Amino acid sequence: MLSVPGSESVALDIILSQSTLRRPFFVALALVSLAGIAVELLGAAFGLSTQSGLLPLFSLSYEGNVPTFYSAAILSLAAILLSFSAIAARKNGDGFVPHWWVLALGFSYIAIDEVFSIHEMAGGFLSLSGVLYFSWVVPAAALVLLIGVSYLRFLKHLPRRTALRFLIAGTIYVGGAVLMELPLGYWTEKHGSHNLGYGLIDAVEETLEMVGINLFNLWLLDHLAEKHVVLRFLPPNPDPVANQT
């Protein structure tokens, strides 16, 4: 909402809610995902370069490109919203404040990992095959199980709808990030990674991850709204010395 012209100050209200952001969130996701699938199909049909051009720029199988930074952006947004949730929990005396902060830090790390692929080093000490060809899924699955058990009380204290939503978003994200690595690993061992099959399996994996994070962000916004969280940018305190002159 803008004030009328000629007023002393201009007020701008920016409202972030699930209803206002749902469409742009999923339009952006659809564009990124469909572009990734399209370049994989075009690459297979016309032999697009794997070193430069459309394929490395938009493919969901490559790093350091449009899908990578899109994923990093929505993961960073999740970390910010989780930080606000931690602050709201402390202000309202809801408890479980450290749990919110751990999630915020965790998503910050995942956003960084999305860009630098740190997780792939985690399986370097294992030499497995078949569906466990990407052996980092073993420590990843163990970590997911540990976090799931340690957050049971946290989920129980949340409103049932919020807890169910978080579980759905988390299941979709983990299904993409960890479970889809199993068929991808099997395919990679048999056929390699520079082919259409690999690209399409990886596209499904990355799309599930993006769907899970977008849902989580939208439902976090609902959670913050239920806690009556309002974000304001206040001007600095006036300088008392300047006021006296």
Tab-separated table of C-alpha atoms in Angstrom:
chain	number	residue	atom	x	y	z
A	1	MET	CA	0.000	0.000	0.000
A	2	LEU	CA	1.469	3.349	-1.040
A	3	SER	CA	0.574	6.639	0.650
A	4	VAL	CA	-0.920	9.495	-1.370
A	5	PRO	CA	1.439	11.776	-3.314
A	6	GLY	CA	2.778	14.700	-1.357
A	7	SER	CA	2.758	12.946	2.014
A	8	GLU	CA	5.842	13.131	4.186
A	9	SER	CA	6.677	9.441	3.826
A	10	VAL	CA	5.877	6.591	1.495
A	11	ALA	CA	4.655	3.359	3.069
A	12	LEU	CA	5.032	0.148	1.121
A	13	ASP	CA	3.410	-2.989	2.473
A	14	ILE	CA	4.835	-6.190	1.011
A	15	ILE	CA	2.692	-9.181	1.931
A	16	LEU	CA	4.264	-12.618	1.705
A	17	SER	CA	1.755	-15.436	1.953
A	18	GLN	CA	1.100	-18.846	0.489
A	19	SER	CA	-1.778	-17.519	-1.613
A	20	THR	CA	0.322	-14.765	-3.213
A	21	LEU	CA	3.493	-16.800	-3.713
A	22	ARG	CA	2.159	-20.243	-4.636
A	23	ARG	CA	1.725	-19.463	-8.327
A	24	PRO	CA	5.079	-17.690	-8.919
A	25	PHE	CA	6.878	-20.383	-6.907
A	26	PHE	CA	5.536	-23.227	-9.011
A	27	VAL	CA	5.679	-21.353	-12.316
A	28	ALA	CA	9.401	-20.812	-11.711
A	29	LEU	CA	9.817	-24.470	-10.728
A	30	ALA	CA	7.966	-25.649	-13.850
A	31	LEU	CA	10.102	-23.453	-16.096
A	32	VAL	CA	13.354	-24.723	-14.566
A	33	SER	CA	12.258	-28.364	-14.657
A	34	LEU	CA	10.777	-28.326	-18.157
A	35	ALA	CA	13.766	-26.448	-19.545
A	36	GLY	CA	16.033	-29.098	-18.024
A	37	ILE	CA	14.058	-31.946	-19.576
A	38	ALA	CA	13.830	-30.133	-22.911
A	39	VAL	CA	17.598	-29.672	-23.248
A	40	GLU	CA	18.147	-33.347	-22.366
A	41	LEU	CA	15.792	-34.374	-25.193
A	42	LEU	CA	17.337	-31.871	-27.597
A	43	GLY	CA	20.812	-33.005	-26.606
A	44	ALA	CA	19.977	-36.619	-27.374
A	45	ALA	CA	18.258	-35.738	-30.652
A	46	PHE	CA	20.744	-33.222	-32.030
A	47	GLY	CA	23.965	-33.963	-30.173
A	48	LEU	CA	24.197	-30.676	-28.292
A	49	SER	CA	27.573	-29.776	-26.835
A	50	THR	CA	28.137	-30.938	-23.256
A	51	GLN	CA	30.806	-28.277	-22.674
A	52	SER	CA	28.924	-25.086	-23.514
A	53	GLY	CA	25.554	-23.849	-24.699
A	54	LEU	CA	22.015	-24.805	-23.675
A	55	LEU	CA	22.708	-28.275	-22.251
A	56	PRO	CA	25.171	-27.352	-19.492
A	57	LEU	CA	23.275	-24.123	-18.815
A	58	PHE	CA	19.824	-25.638	-18.173
A	59	SER	CA	20.332	-29.375	-17.573
A	60	LEU	CA	19.326	-30.589	-14.121
A	61	SER	CA	22.279	-33.001	-14.248
A	62	TYR	CA	24.947	-30.299	-14.399
A	63	GLU	CA	26.344	-28.114	-11.628
A	64	GLY	CA	26.878	-24.375	-11.452
A	65	ASN	CA	24.016	-23.507	-13.799
A	66	VAL	CA	20.468	-22.115	-13.710
A	67	PRO	CA	18.838	-25.089	-11.876
A	68	THR	CA	21.693	-25.178	-9.352
A	69	PHE	CA	21.317	-21.552	-8.365
A	70	TYR	CA	17.535	-21.778	-8.397
A	71	SER	CA	17.713	-24.676	-5.925
A	72	ALA	CA	20.246	-22.801	-3.805
A	73	ALA	CA	17.917	-19.780	-3.745
A	74	ILE	CA	14.841	-21.666	-2.514
A	75	LEU	CA	16.951	-23.551	0.049
A	76	SER	CA	18.335	-20.224	1.291
A	77	LEU	CA	14.777	-18.902	1.550
A	78	ALA	CA	13.882	-21.938	3.678
A	79	ALA	CA	16.839	-21.161	5.969
A	80	ILE	CA	15.648	-17.540	6.350
A	81	LEU	CA	12.049	-18.553	7.098
A	82	LEU	CA	13.258	-21.133	9.621
A	83	SER	CA	15.311	-18.398	11.323
A	84	PHE	CA	12.161	-16.271	11.597
A	85	SER	CA	10.339	-19.308	13.013
A	86	ALA	CA	13.064	-19.717	15.650
A	87	ILE	CA	12.770	-16.055	16.644
A	88	ALA	CA	8.972	-16.326	16.786
A	89	ALA	CA	9.198	-19.472	18.938
A	90	ARG	CA	11.493	-17.649	21.380
A	91	LYS	CA	9.271	-14.555	21.523
A	92	ASN	CA	6.105	-16.610	22.057
A	93	GLY	CA	7.694	-19.027	24.516
A	94	ASP	CA	6.742	-22.002	22.347
A	95	GLY	CA	9.853	-24.021	23.148
A	96	PHE	CA	12.011	-26.101	20.816
A	97	VAL	CA	13.867	-22.963	19.739
A	98	PRO	CA	17.172	-24.868	19.198
A	99	HIS	CA	15.353	-27.277	16.866
A	100	TRP	CA	14.316	-24.382	14.629
A	101	TRP	CA	17.863	-23.001	14.606
A	102	VAL	CA	19.364	-26.397	13.773
A	103	LEU	CA	16.981	-26.676	10.822
A	104	ALA	CA	17.918	-23.157	9.691
A	105	LEU	CA	21.623	-24.003	9.840
A	106	GLY	CA	20.995	-27.322	8.128
A	107	PHE	CA	19.221	-25.693	5.206
A	108	SER	CA	21.965	-23.080	4.979
A	109	TYR	CA	24.481	-25.904	4.623
A	110	ILE	CA	22.349	-27.702	2.020
A	111	ALA	CA	22.116	-24.463	-0.002
A	112	ILE	CA	25.924	-24.204	0.024
A	113	ASP	CA	26.234	-27.900	-0.787
A	114	GLU	CA	23.895	-27.449	-3.735
A	115	VAL	CA	26.460	-25.142	-5.304
A	116	PHE	CA	29.653	-26.942	-4.290
A	117	SER	CA	28.450	-30.617	-4.157
A	118	ILE	CA	30.172	-31.318	-0.836
A	119	HIS	CA	27.961	-34.351	-0.180
A	120	GLU	CA	29.567	-36.350	-2.956
A	121	MET	CA	32.761	-36.534	-0.885
A	122	ALA	CA	30.886	-38.252	1.962
A	123	GLY	CA	30.841	-41.610	0.202
A	124	GLY	CA	34.447	-41.566	-0.910
A	125	PHE	CA	35.467	-44.057	1.771
A	126	LEU	CA	32.946	-46.637	0.506
A	127	SER	CA	33.207	-48.680	-2.671
A	128	LEU	CA	29.758	-50.069	-3.457
A	129	SER	CA	27.875	-51.060	-6.570
A	130	GLY	CA	24.402	-51.448	-7.990
A	131	VAL	CA	21.795	-49.167	-6.445
A	132	LEU	CA	24.450	-48.057	-3.934
A	133	TYR	CA	26.842	-46.975	-6.674
A	134	PHE	CA	26.551	-43.448	-5.265
A	135	SER	CA	27.687	-44.602	-1.839
A	136	TRP	CA	27.121	-41.246	-0.136
A	137	VAL	CA	23.460	-42.291	0.203
A	138	VAL	CA	24.462	-44.656	3.029
A	139	PRO	CA	25.634	-41.929	5.456
A	140	ALA	CA	22.854	-39.671	4.133
A	141	ALA	CA	20.169	-42.258	4.971
A	142	ALA	CA	21.672	-42.738	8.433
A	143	LEU	CA	21.617	-38.972	9.003
A	144	VAL	CA	17.998	-38.681	7.845
A	145	LEU	CA	16.996	-41.475	10.232
A	146	LEU	CA	18.837	-39.821	13.128
A	147	ILE	CA	17.224	-36.448	12.449
A	148	GLY	CA	13.801	-38.052	12.086
A	149	VAL	CA	14.043	-39.750	15.476
A	150	SER	CA	15.452	-36.682	17.219
A	151	TYR	CA	12.654	-34.456	15.845
A	152	LEU	CA	9.695	-36.644	16.835
A	153	ARG	CA	8.939	-34.562	19.946
A	154	PHE	CA	9.344	-31.373	17.917
A	155	LEU	CA	6.764	-32.563	15.384
A	156	LYS	CA	4.360	-33.656	18.111
A	157	HIS	CA	4.358	-30.194	19.675
A	158	LEU	CA	3.429	-28.533	16.379
A	159	PRO	CA	-0.213	-28.193	15.285
A	160	ARG	CA	-1.234	-31.425	13.567
A	161	ARG	CA	-1.762	-29.782	10.172
A	162	THR	CA	1.643	-28.082	10.292
A	163	ALA	CA	3.412	-31.282	11.355
A	164	LEU	CA	1.688	-33.271	8.595
A	165	ARG	CA	2.625	-30.651	6.016
A	166	PHE	CA	6.271	-30.662	7.112
A	167	LEU	CA	6.318	-34.465	6.913
A	168	ILE	CA	4.870	-34.423	3.387
A	169	ALA	CA	7.373	-31.813	2.182
A	170	GLY	CA	10.245	-33.659	3.858
A	171	THR	CA	9.208	-36.994	2.379
A	172	ILE	CA	9.072	-35.544	-1.130
A	173	TYR	CA	12.462	-33.861	-0.694
A	174	VAL	CA	14.198	-36.932	0.774
A	175	GLY	CA	12.523	-39.114	-1.834
A	176	GLY	CA	14.228	-37.065	-4.498
A	177	ALA	CA	17.536	-36.346	-2.796
A	178	VAL	CA	18.242	-39.831	-1.417
A	179	LEU	CA	15.869	-42.505	-2.743
A	180	MET	CA	16.105	-41.425	-6.396
A	181	GLU	CA	19.886	-41.806	-6.129
A	182	LEU	CA	19.333	-45.570	-5.991
A	183	PRO	CA	17.952	-46.042	-9.534
A	184	LEU	CA	20.287	-43.289	-10.729
A	185	GLY	CA	23.282	-45.135	-9.294
A	186	TYR	CA	22.180	-48.421	-10.886
A	187	TRP	CA	21.736	-46.754	-14.268
A	188	THR	CA	25.068	-44.933	-14.005
A	189	GLU	CA	26.978	-48.134	-13.273
A	190	LYS	CA	25.360	-49.903	-16.237
A	191	HIS	CA	25.187	-47.126	-18.829
A	192	GLY	CA	27.249	-44.173	-17.613
A	193	SER	CA	26.130	-40.613	-16.969
A	194	HIS	CA	26.349	-39.044	-20.430
A	195	ASN	CA	23.084	-40.266	-21.903
A	196	LEU	CA	19.385	-39.455	-22.019
A	197	GLY	CA	18.384	-42.079	-19.442
A	198	TYR	CA	20.678	-40.575	-16.828
A	199	GLY	CA	19.454	-37.076	-17.628
A	200	LEU	CA	15.773	-37.982	-17.284
A	201	ILE	CA	16.214	-39.931	-14.030
A	202	ASP	CA	18.216	-37.049	-12.591
A	203	ALA	CA	15.543	-34.598	-13.778
A	204	VAL	CA	12.921	-36.505	-11.754
A	205	GLU	CA	15.224	-36.465	-8.728
A	206	GLU	CA	15.921	-32.738	-8.887
A	207	THR	CA	12.280	-31.881	-9.579
A	208	LEU	CA	11.136	-33.807	-6.497
A	209	GLU	CA	13.671	-31.921	-4.414
A	210	MET	CA	12.443	-28.565	-5.741
A	211	VAL	CA	8.786	-29.504	-5.203
A	212	GLY	CA	9.527	-30.523	-1.602
A	213	ILE	CA	11.374	-27.294	-0.814
A	214	ASN	CA	8.747	-25.084	-2.435
A	215	LEU	CA	5.983	-26.769	-0.456
A	216	PHE	CA	8.027	-26.442	2.720
A	217	ASN	CA	8.558	-22.720	2.098
A	218	LEU	CA	4.870	-22.089	1.421
A	219	TRP	CA	3.817	-23.991	4.533
A	220	LEU	CA	6.463	-22.203	6.596
A	221	LEU	CA	4.856	-18.943	5.510
A	222	ASP	CA	1.523	-20.260	6.782
A	223	HIS	CA	3.178	-21.226	10.066
A	224	LEU	CA	4.667	-17.738	10.465
A	225	ALA	CA	1.296	-16.157	9.671
A	226	GLU	CA	-0.334	-18.274	12.379
A	227	LYS	CA	2.307	-16.939	14.786
A	228	HIS	CA	1.414	-13.380	13.703
A	229	VAL	CA	4.933	-12.684	12.463
A	230	VAL	CA	5.233	-9.270	10.794
A	231	LEU	CA	8.485	-8.128	9.192
A	232	ARG	CA	9.158	-4.381	9.419
A	233	PHE	CA	12.120	-2.226	8.504
A	234	LEU	CA	12.389	0.641	10.953
A	235	PRO	CA	14.420	3.837	10.443
A	236	PRO	CA	17.492	4.328	12.647
A	237	ASN	CA	17.043	6.085	15.961
A	238	PRO	CA	17.412	9.847	15.566
A	239	ASP	CA	20.722	11.286	16.691
A	240	PRO	CA	20.013	13.188	19.945
A	241	VAL	CA	22.980	15.491	19.366
A	242	ALA	CA	21.722	16.427	15.924
A	243	ASN	CA	18.272	17.194	17.316
A	244	GLN	CA	19.745	19.681	19.776
A	245	THR	CA	21.509	21.728	17.105
